[in-house]
Coordinates of C-alpha atoms in Angstrom, one line a residue:
X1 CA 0.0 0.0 0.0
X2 CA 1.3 3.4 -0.7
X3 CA 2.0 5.5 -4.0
X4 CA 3.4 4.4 -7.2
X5 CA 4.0 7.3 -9.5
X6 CA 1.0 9.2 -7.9
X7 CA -1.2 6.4 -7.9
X8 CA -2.6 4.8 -4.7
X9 CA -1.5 0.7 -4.8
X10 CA -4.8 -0.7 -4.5
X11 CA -5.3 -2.8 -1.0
X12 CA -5.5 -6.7 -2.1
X13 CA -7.8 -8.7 0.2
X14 CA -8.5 -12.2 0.7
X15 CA -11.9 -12.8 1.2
X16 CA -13.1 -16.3 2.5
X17 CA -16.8 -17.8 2.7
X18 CA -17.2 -20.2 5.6
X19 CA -20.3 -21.9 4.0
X20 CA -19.7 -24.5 1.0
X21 CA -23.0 -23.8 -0.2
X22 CA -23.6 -22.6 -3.7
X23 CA -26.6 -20.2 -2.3
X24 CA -24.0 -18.9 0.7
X25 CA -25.1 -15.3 1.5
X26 CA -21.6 -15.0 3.1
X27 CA -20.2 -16.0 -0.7
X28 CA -23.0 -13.9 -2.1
X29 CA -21.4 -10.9 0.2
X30 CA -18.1 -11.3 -0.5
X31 CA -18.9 -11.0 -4.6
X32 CA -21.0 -7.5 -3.4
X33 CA -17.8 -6.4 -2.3
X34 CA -16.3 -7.2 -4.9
X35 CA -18.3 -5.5 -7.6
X36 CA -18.6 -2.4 -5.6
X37 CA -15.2 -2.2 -4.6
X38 CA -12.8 1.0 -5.8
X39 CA -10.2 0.4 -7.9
X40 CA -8.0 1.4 -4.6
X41 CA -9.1 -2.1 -3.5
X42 CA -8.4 -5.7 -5.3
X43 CA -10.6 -8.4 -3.8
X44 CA -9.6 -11.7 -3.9
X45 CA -12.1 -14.4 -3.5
X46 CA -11.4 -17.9 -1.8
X47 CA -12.7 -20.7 -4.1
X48 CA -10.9 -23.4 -1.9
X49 CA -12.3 -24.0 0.9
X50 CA -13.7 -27.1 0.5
X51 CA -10.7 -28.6 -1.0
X52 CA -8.9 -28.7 2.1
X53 CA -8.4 -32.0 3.8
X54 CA -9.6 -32.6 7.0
X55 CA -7.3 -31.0 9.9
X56 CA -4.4 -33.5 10.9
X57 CA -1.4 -32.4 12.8
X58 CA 0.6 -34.9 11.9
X59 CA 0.1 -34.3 8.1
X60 CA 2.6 -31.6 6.6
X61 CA 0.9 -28.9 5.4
X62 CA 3.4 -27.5 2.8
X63 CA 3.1 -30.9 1.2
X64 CA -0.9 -30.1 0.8
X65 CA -1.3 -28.0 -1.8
X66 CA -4.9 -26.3 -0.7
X67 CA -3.2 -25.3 2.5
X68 CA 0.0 -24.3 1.2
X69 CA -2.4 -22.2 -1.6
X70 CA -4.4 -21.2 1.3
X71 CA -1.4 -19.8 3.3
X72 CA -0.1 -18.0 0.1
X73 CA -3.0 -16.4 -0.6
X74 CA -3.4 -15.3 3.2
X75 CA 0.2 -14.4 3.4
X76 CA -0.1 -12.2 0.3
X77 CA -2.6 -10.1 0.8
X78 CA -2.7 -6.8 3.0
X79 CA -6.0 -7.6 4.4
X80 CA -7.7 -11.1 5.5
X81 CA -11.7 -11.4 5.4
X82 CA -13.7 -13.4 6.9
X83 CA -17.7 -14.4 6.6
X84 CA -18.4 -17.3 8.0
X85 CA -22.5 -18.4 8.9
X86 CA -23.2 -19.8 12.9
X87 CA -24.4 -23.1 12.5
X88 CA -25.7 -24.6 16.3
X89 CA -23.5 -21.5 17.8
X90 CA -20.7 -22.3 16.1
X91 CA -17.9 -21.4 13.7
X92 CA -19.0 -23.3 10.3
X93 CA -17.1 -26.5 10.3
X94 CA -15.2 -25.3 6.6
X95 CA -13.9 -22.3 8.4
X96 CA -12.8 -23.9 11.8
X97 CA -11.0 -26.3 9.6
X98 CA -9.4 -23.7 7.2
X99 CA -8.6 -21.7 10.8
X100 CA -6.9 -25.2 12.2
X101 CA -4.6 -25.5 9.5
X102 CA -3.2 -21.7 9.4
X103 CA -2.1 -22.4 13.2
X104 CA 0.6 -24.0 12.4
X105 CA 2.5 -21.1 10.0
X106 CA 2.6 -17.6 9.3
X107 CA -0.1 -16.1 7.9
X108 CA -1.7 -14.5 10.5
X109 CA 0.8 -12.7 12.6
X110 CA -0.1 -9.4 12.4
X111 CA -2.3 -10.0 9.6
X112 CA -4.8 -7.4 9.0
X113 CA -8.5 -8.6 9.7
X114 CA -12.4 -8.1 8.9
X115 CA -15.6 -10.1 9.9
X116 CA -18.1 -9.8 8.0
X117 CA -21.2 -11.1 9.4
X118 CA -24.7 -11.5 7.3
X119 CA -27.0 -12.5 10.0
X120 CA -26.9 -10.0 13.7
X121 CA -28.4 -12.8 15.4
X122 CA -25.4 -15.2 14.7
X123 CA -23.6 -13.4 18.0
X124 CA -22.3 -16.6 19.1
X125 CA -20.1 -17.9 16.1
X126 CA -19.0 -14.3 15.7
X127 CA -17.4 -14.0 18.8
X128 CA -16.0 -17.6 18.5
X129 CA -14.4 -16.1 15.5
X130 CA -13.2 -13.1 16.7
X131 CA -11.6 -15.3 19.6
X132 CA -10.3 -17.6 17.8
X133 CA -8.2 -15.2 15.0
X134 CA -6.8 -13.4 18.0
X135 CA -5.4 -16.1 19.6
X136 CA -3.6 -16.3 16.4
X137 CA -2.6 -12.9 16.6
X138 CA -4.6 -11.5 14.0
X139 CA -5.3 -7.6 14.1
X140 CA -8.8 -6.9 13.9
X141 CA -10.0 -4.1 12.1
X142 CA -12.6 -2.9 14.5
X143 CA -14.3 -0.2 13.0
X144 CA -14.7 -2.1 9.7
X145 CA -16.1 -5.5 10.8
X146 CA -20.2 -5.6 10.3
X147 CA -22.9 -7.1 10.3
X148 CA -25.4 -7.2 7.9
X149 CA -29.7 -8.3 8.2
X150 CA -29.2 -10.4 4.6
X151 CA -30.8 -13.7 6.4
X152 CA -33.9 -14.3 5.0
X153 CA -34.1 -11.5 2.6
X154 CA -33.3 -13.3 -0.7
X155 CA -30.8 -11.1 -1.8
X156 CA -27.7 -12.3 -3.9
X157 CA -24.5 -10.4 -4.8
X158 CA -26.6 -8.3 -7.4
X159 CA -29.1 -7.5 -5.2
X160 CA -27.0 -6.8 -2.1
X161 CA -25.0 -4.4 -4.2
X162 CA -27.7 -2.7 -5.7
X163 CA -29.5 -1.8 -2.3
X164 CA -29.1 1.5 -1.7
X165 CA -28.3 0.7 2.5
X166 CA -26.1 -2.2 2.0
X167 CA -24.2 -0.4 -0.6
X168 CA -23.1 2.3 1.5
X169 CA -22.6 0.0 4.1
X170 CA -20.3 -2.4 2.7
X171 CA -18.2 1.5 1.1
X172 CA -18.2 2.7 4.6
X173 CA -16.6 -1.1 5.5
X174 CA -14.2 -0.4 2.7
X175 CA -13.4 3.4 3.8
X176 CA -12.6 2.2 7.3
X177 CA -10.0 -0.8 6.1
X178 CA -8.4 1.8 4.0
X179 CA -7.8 4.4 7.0
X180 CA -6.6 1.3 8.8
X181 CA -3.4 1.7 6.7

């Protein structure tokens, strides 16, 4: 991030959907942002997830290549974001599992951080999350972590882009992660 030649070096994030669902409104979020993002941004969308193997310690991880892709991608971008549903008050298992495997490395020392929530009444996973990326010394980004009423409203990336209030939402999101740097 800085100038090049008076031109701002867009912010690259990794964005991750915790749901493996083709109909995820966290996956339908993450391609809002996307479309609406500045040019000062570059959003990266996971497509992995689900390709990662179970969690196994005594597997090594840079011989796997989803989590060595995984860890790459985390590693080089300025800014990590998550969405991830609650499912019985709980981290989705995909995420957890993703989460499990980036212990063991690098990636999120220090590492810029987001959560991005699409349901207000998922408090529980939410907080799970937010414990579980600071234990692994993550720097949340406060201000710029939302949540957004998208459960039950039928909305995909289209549509959540298009509404006026989400739109401005998800810029002000973008504003803050910006002023982080």
């Amino acid at each position: 991030m800085g100038y090049n030649g008076g031109m701002q070096t867009p912010v690259t994030i990794f964005a991750i959907a915790g749901s493996l669902r083709a109909a995820s409104l966290n996956l339908a979020l993450l391609r809002a942002i996307a479309q609406i993002a500045p040019p000062t941004f570059e959003i990266r969308i996971d497509t992995g997830l689900g390709n990662l193997p179970l969690f196994n310690p005594d597997l090594d991880a840079d011989s796997l290549p989803a989590v060595a892709a995984m860890r790459d991608a985390i590693l080089a971008a300025d800014v990590l974001m998550l969405a991830s549903p609650e499912y019985a008050h709980g981290v989705s298992g995909p995420m957890k599992n993703a989460l499990d495997w980036m212990v063991s490395n690098t990636s999120f020392i220090d590492k810029p951080l987001v959560l991005l929530n699409t349901s207000p009444r998922a408090t529980h996973a939410q907080a799970a999350l937010r414990e579980t990326v600071s234990t692994m010394s993550a720097r949340v980004i406060d201000d710029a972590c939302i949540s957004l009423p998208l459960l039950g409203s039928g909305l995909d990336a289209e549509g959540i882009a298009s509404d006026p209030v989400l739109r401005q939402t998800i810029l002000d999101m973008l504003q803050r992660i910006r002023a982080f740097f």
